[in-house]
PDB file of C-alpha atoms in Angstrom:
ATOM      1  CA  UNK I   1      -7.606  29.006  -6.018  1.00  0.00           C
ATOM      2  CA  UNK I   2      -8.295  27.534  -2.663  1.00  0.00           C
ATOM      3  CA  UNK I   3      -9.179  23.720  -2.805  1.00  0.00           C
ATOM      4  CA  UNK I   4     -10.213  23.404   0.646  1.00  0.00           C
ATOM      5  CA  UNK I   5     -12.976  21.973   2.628  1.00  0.00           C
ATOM      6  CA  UNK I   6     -14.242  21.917   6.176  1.00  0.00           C
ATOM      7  CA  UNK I   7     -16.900  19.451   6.904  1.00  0.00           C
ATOM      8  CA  UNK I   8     -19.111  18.625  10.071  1.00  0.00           C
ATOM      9  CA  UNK I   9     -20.867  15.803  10.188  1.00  0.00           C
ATOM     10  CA  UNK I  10     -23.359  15.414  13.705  1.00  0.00           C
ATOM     11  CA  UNK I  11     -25.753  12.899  14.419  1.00  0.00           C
ATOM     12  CA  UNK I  12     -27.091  10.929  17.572  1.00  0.00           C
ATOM     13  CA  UNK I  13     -24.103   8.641  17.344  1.00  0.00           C
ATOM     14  CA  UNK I  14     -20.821  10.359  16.312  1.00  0.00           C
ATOM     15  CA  UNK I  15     -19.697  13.987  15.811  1.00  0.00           C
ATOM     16  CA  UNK I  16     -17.164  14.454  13.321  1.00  0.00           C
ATOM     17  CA  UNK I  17     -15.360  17.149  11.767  1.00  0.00           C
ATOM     18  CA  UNK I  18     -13.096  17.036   8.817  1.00  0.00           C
ATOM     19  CA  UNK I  19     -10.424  19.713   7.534  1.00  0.00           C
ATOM     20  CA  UNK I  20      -8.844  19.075   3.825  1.00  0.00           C
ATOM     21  CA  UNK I  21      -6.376  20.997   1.831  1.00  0.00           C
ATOM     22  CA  UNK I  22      -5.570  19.206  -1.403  1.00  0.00           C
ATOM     23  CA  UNK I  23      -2.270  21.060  -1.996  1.00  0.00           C
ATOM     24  CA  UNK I  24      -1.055  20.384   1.243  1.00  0.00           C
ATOM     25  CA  UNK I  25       2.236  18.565   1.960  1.00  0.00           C
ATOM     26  CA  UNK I  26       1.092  15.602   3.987  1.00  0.00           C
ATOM     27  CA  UNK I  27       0.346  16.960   7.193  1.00  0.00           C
ATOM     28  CA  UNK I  28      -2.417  15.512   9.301  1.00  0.00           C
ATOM     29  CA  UNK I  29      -3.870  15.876  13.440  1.00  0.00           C
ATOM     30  CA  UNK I  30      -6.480  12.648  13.420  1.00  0.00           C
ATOM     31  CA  UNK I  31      -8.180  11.521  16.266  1.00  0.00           C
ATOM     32  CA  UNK I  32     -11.063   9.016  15.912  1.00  0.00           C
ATOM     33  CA  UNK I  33     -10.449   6.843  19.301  1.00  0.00           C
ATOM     34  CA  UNK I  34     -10.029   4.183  16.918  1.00  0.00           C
ATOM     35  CA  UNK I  35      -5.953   3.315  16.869  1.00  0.00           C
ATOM     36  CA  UNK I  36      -5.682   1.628  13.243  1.00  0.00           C
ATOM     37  CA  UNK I  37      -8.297   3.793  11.923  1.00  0.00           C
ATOM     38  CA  UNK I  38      -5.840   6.924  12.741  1.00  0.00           C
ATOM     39  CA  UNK I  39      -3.063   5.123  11.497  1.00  0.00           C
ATOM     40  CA  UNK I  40      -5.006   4.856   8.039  1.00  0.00           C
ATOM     41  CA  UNK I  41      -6.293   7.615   7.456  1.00  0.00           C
ATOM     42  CA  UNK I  42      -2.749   9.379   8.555  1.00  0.00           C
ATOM     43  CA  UNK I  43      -2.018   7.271   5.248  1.00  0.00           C
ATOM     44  CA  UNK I  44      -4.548   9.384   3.139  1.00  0.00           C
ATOM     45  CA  UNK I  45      -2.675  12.590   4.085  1.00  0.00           C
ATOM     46  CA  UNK I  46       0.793  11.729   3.618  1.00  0.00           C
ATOM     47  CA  UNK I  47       0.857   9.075   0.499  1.00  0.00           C
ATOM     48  CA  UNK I  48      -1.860  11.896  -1.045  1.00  0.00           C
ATOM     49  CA  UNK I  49       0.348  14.915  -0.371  1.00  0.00           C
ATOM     50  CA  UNK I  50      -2.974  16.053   1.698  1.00  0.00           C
ATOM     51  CA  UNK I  51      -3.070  18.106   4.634  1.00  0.00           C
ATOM     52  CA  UNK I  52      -5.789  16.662   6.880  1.00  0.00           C
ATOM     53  CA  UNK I  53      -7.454  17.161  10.274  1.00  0.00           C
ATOM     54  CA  UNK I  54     -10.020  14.301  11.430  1.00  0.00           C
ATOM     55  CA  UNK I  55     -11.472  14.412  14.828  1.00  0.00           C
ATOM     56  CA  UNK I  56     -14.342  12.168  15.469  1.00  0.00           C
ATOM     57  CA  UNK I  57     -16.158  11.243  18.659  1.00  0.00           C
ATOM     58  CA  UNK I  58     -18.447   8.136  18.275  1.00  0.00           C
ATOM     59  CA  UNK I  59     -20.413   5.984  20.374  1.00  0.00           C
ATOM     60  CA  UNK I  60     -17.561   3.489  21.095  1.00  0.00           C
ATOM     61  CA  UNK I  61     -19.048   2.104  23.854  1.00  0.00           C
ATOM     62  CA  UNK I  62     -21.467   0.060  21.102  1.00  0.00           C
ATOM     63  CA  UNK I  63     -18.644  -0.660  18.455  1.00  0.00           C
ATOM     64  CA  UNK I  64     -16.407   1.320  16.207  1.00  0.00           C
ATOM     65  CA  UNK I  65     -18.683   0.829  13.218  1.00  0.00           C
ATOM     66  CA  UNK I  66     -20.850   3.890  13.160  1.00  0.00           C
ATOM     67  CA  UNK I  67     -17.272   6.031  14.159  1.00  0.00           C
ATOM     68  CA  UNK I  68     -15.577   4.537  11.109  1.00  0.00           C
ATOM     69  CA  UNK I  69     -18.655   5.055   8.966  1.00  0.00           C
ATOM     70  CA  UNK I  70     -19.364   8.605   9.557  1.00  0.00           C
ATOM     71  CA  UNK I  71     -15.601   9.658   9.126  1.00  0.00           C
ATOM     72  CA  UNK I  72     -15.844   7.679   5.993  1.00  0.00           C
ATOM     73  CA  UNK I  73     -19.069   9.623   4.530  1.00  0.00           C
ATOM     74  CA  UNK I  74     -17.380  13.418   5.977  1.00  0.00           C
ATOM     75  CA  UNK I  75     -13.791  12.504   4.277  1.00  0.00           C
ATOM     76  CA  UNK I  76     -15.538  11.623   0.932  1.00  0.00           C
ATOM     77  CA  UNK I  77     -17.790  14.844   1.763  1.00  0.00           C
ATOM     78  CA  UNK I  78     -14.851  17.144   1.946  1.00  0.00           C
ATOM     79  CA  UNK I  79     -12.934  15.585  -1.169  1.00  0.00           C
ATOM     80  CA  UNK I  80     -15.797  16.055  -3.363  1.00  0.00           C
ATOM     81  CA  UNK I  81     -16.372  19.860  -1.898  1.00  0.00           C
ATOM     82  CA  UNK I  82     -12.333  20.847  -2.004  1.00  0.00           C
ATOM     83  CA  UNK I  83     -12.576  19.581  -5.602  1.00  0.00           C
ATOM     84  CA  UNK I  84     -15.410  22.282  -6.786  1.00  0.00           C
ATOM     85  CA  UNK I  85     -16.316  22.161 -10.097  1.00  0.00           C
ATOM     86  CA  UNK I  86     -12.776  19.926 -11.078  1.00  0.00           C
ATOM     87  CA  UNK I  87     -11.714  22.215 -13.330  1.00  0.00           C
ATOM     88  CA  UNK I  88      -8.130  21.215 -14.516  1.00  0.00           C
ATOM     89  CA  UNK I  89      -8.082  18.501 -12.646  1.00  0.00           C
ATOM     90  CA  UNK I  90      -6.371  14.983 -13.886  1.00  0.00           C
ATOM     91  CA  UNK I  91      -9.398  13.333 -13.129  1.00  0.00           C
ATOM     92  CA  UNK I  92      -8.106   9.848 -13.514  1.00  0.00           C
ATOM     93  CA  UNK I  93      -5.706   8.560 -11.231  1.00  0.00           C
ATOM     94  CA  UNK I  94      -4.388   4.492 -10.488  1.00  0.00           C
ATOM     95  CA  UNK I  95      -1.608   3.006  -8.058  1.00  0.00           C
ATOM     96  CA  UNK I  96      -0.264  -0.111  -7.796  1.00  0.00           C
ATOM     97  CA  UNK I  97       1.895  -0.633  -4.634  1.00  0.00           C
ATOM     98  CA  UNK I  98       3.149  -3.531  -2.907  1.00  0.00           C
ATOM     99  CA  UNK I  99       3.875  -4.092   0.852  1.00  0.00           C
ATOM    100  CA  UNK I 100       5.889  -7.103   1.793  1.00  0.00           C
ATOM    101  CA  UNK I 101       4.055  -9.811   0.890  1.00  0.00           C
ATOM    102  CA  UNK I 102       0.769  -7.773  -0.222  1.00  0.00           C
ATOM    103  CA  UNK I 103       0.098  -6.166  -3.751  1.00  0.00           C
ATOM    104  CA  UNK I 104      -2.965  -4.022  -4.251  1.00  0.00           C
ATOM    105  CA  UNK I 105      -3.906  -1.904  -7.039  1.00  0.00           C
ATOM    106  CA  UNK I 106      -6.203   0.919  -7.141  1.00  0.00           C
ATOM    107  CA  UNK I 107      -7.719   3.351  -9.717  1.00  0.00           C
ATOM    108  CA  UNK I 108     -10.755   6.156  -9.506  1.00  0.00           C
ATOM    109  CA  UNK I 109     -12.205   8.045 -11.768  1.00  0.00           C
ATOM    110  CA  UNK I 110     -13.514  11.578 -10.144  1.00  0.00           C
ATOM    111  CA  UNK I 111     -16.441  10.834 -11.894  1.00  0.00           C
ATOM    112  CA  UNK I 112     -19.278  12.222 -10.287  1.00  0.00           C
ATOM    113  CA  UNK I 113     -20.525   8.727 -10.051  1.00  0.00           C
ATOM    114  CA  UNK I 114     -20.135   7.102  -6.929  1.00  0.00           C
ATOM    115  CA  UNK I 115     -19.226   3.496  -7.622  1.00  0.00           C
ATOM    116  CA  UNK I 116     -17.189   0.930  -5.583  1.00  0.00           C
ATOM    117  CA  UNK I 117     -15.568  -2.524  -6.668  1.00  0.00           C
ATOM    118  CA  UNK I 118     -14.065  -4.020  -3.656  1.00  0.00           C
ATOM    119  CA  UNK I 119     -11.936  -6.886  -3.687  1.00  0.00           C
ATOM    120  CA  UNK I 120     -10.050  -8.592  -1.143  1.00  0.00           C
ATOM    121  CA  UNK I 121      -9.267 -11.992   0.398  1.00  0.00           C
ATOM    122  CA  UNK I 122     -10.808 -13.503   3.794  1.00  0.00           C
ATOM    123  CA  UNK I 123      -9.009 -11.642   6.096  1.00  0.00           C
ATOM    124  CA  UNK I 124      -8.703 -12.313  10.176  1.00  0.00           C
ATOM    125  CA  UNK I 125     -12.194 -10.654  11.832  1.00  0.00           C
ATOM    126  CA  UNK I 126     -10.195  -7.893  13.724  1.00  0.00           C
ATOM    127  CA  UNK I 127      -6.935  -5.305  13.520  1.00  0.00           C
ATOM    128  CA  UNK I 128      -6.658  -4.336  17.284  1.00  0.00           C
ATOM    129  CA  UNK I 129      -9.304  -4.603  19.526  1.00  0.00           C
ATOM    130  CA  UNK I 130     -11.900  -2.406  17.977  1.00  0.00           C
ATOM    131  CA  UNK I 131     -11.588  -2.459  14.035  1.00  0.00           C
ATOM    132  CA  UNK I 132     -13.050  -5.229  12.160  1.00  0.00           C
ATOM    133  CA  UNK I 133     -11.759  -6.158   8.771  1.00  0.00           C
ATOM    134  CA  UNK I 134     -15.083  -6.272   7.321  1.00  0.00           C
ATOM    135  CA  UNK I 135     -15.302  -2.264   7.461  1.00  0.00           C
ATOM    136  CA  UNK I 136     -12.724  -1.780   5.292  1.00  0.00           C
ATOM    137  CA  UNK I 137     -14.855  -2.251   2.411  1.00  0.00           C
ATOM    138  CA  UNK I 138     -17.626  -0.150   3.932  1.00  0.00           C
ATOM    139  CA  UNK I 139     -15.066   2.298   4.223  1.00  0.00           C
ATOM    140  CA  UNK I 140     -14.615   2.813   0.402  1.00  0.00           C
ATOM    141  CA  UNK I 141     -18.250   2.486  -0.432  1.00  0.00           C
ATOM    142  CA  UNK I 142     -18.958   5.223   2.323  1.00  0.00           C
ATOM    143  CA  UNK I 143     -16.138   7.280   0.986  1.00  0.00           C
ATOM    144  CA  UNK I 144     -17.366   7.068  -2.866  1.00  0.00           C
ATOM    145  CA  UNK I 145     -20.984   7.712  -2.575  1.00  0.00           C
ATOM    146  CA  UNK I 146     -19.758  10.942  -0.319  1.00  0.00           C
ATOM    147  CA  UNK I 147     -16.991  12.074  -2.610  1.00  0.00           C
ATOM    148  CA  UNK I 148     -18.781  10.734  -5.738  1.00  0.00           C
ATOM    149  CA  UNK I 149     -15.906   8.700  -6.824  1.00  0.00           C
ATOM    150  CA  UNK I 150     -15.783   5.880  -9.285  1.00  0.00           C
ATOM    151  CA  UNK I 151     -13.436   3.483  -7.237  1.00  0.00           C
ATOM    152  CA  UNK I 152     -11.544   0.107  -8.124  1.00  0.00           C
ATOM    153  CA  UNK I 153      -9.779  -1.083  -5.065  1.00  0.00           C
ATOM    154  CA  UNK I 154      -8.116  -4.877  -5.875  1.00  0.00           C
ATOM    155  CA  UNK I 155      -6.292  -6.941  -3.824  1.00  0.00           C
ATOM    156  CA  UNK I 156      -3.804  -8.760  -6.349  1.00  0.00           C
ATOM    157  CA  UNK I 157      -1.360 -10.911  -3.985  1.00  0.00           C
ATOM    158  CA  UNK I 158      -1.959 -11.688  -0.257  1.00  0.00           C
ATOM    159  CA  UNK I 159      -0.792 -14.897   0.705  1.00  0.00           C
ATOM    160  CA  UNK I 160       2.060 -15.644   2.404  1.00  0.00           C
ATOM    161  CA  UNK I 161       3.923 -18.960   1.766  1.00  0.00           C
ATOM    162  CA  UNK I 162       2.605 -21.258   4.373  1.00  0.00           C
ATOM    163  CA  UNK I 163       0.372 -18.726   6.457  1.00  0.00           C
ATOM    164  CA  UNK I 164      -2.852 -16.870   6.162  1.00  0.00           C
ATOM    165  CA  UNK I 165      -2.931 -13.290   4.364  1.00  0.00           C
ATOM    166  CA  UNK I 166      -1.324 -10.767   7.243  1.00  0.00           C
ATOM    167  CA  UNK I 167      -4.706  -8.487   7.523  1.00  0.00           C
ATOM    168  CA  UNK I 168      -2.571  -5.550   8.693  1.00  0.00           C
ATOM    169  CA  UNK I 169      -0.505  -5.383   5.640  1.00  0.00           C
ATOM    170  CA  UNK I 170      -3.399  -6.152   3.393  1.00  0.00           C
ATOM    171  CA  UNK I 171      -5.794  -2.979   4.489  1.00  0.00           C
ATOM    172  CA  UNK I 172      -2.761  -0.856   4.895  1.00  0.00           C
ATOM    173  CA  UNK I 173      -1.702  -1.263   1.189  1.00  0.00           C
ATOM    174  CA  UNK I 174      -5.442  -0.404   0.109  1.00  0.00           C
ATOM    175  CA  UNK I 175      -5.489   2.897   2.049  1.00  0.00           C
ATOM    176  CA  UNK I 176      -1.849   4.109   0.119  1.00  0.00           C
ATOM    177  CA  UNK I 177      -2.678   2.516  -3.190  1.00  0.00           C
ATOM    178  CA  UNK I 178      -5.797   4.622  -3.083  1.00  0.00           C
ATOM    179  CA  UNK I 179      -3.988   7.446  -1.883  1.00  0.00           C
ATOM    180  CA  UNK I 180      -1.854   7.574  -4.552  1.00  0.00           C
ATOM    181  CA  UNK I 181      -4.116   7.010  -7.268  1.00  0.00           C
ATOM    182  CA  UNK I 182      -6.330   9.971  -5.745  1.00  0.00           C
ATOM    183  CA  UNK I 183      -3.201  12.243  -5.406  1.00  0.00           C
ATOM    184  CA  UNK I 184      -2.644  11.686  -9.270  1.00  0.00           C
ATOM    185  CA  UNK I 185      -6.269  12.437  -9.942  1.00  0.00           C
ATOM    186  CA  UNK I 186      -6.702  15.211  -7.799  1.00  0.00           C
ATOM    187  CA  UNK I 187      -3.889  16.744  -9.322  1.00  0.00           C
ATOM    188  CA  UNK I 188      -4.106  19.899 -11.509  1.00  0.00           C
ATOM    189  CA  UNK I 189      -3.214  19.241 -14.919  1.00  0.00           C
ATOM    190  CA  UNK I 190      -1.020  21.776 -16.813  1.00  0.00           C
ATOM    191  CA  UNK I 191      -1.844  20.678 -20.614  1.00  0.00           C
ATOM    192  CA  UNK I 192      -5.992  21.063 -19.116  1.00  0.00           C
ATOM    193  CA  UNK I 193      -5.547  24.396 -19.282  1.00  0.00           C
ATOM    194  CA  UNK I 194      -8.187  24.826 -16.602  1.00  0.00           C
ATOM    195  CA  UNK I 195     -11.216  22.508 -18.845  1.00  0.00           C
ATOM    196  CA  UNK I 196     -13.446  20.431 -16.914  1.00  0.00           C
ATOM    197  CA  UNK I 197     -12.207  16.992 -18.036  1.00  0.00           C
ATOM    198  CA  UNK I 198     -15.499  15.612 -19.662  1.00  0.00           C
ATOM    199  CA  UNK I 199     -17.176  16.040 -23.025  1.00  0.00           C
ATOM    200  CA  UNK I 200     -20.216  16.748 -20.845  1.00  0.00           C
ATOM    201  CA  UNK I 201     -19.109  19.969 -19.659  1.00  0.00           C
ATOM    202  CA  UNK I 202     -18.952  18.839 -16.143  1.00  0.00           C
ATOM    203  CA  UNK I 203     -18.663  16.311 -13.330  1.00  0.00           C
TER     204      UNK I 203
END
């Protein structure tokens, strides 16, 4: 069975479209106009084993938040309709993965719930010129309500001896830690035997 999606996602301020294969083999085309935004989501794709088009035009002449919002909301769209009715599925996946200096650890639960616990240090305001630190939080609770996703995203180790917490390394371990944990739970399950994994019946 196909677990793809194709979502479009127009409004006065942004136009976005969204492509998702959940079997793919990493392979993404992203285009948002925002530079580290591209560069994480290309991190979706390949630490998920996702194939993934993004192409979003957004009113960038205000700021990049409604841009990075609205590809936020049509990502977690497209997860949650790729995944159907999660038959088979693993449902649970976590990650832990360091990056230099950084340690973050991340677990969801393709619950059907959207829930987000965010946690991260005080980072610098800004990654390149457009992205403010402060979205990358809005970023997961965007994604979970869309995808309806229970998702813990922690921020375990930062610091570097002497020196503030580097905020590139810091978001950039988030986005593969969460990767991971969602290509584990995406993943079909052999000993599932096709099931929906709840006692409920369904997600």
């Amino acid at each position: 069975m196909s677990r793809t999606a194709r979502v479009e996602r127009i409004t006065k301020e942004t136009k976005v479209l969204v492509e998702i294969d959940l079997d793919g083999t990493g392979a993404a085309e992203i285009s948002t106009g925002v530079g580290f935004y591209d560069h994480m989501l290309h991190q979706i794709a390949r630490h998920g084993g996702f194939d993934l088009t993004v192409r979003t035009v957004g009113d960038l002449e205000i700021d990049a938040h409604h841009t990075i919002e609205d590809t936020a909301l049509a990502l977690g769209a497209a997860f949650d309709q790729a995944l159907g009715d999660k038959a088979g599925i693993r449902r649970y996946g976590s990650a832990t993965v360091p990056m230099d200096e950084v340690l973050v650890r991340a677990a969801v639960d393709l619950s059907g719930r959207p829930y987000v616990v965010h946690d991260e240090p005080v980072l610098a305001p800004y990654i390149g010129p457009v992205y403010a630190t402060s979205m990358t939080r809005h970023i997961w609770e965007s994604f979970g309500q869309a995808a309806r996703v229970t998702l813990h995203v922690d921020v375990l180790r930062a610091a570097r001896p002497g020196g503030h917490p580097d905020a590139h390394h810091v978001v950039e371990a988030q986005f593969k830690a969460v990767s991971r944990a969602l290509r584990e739970a995406t993943s079909i399950d052999p000993r599932a035997a096709g099931a929906i994994p709840s006692t409920k019946g369904a997600l």
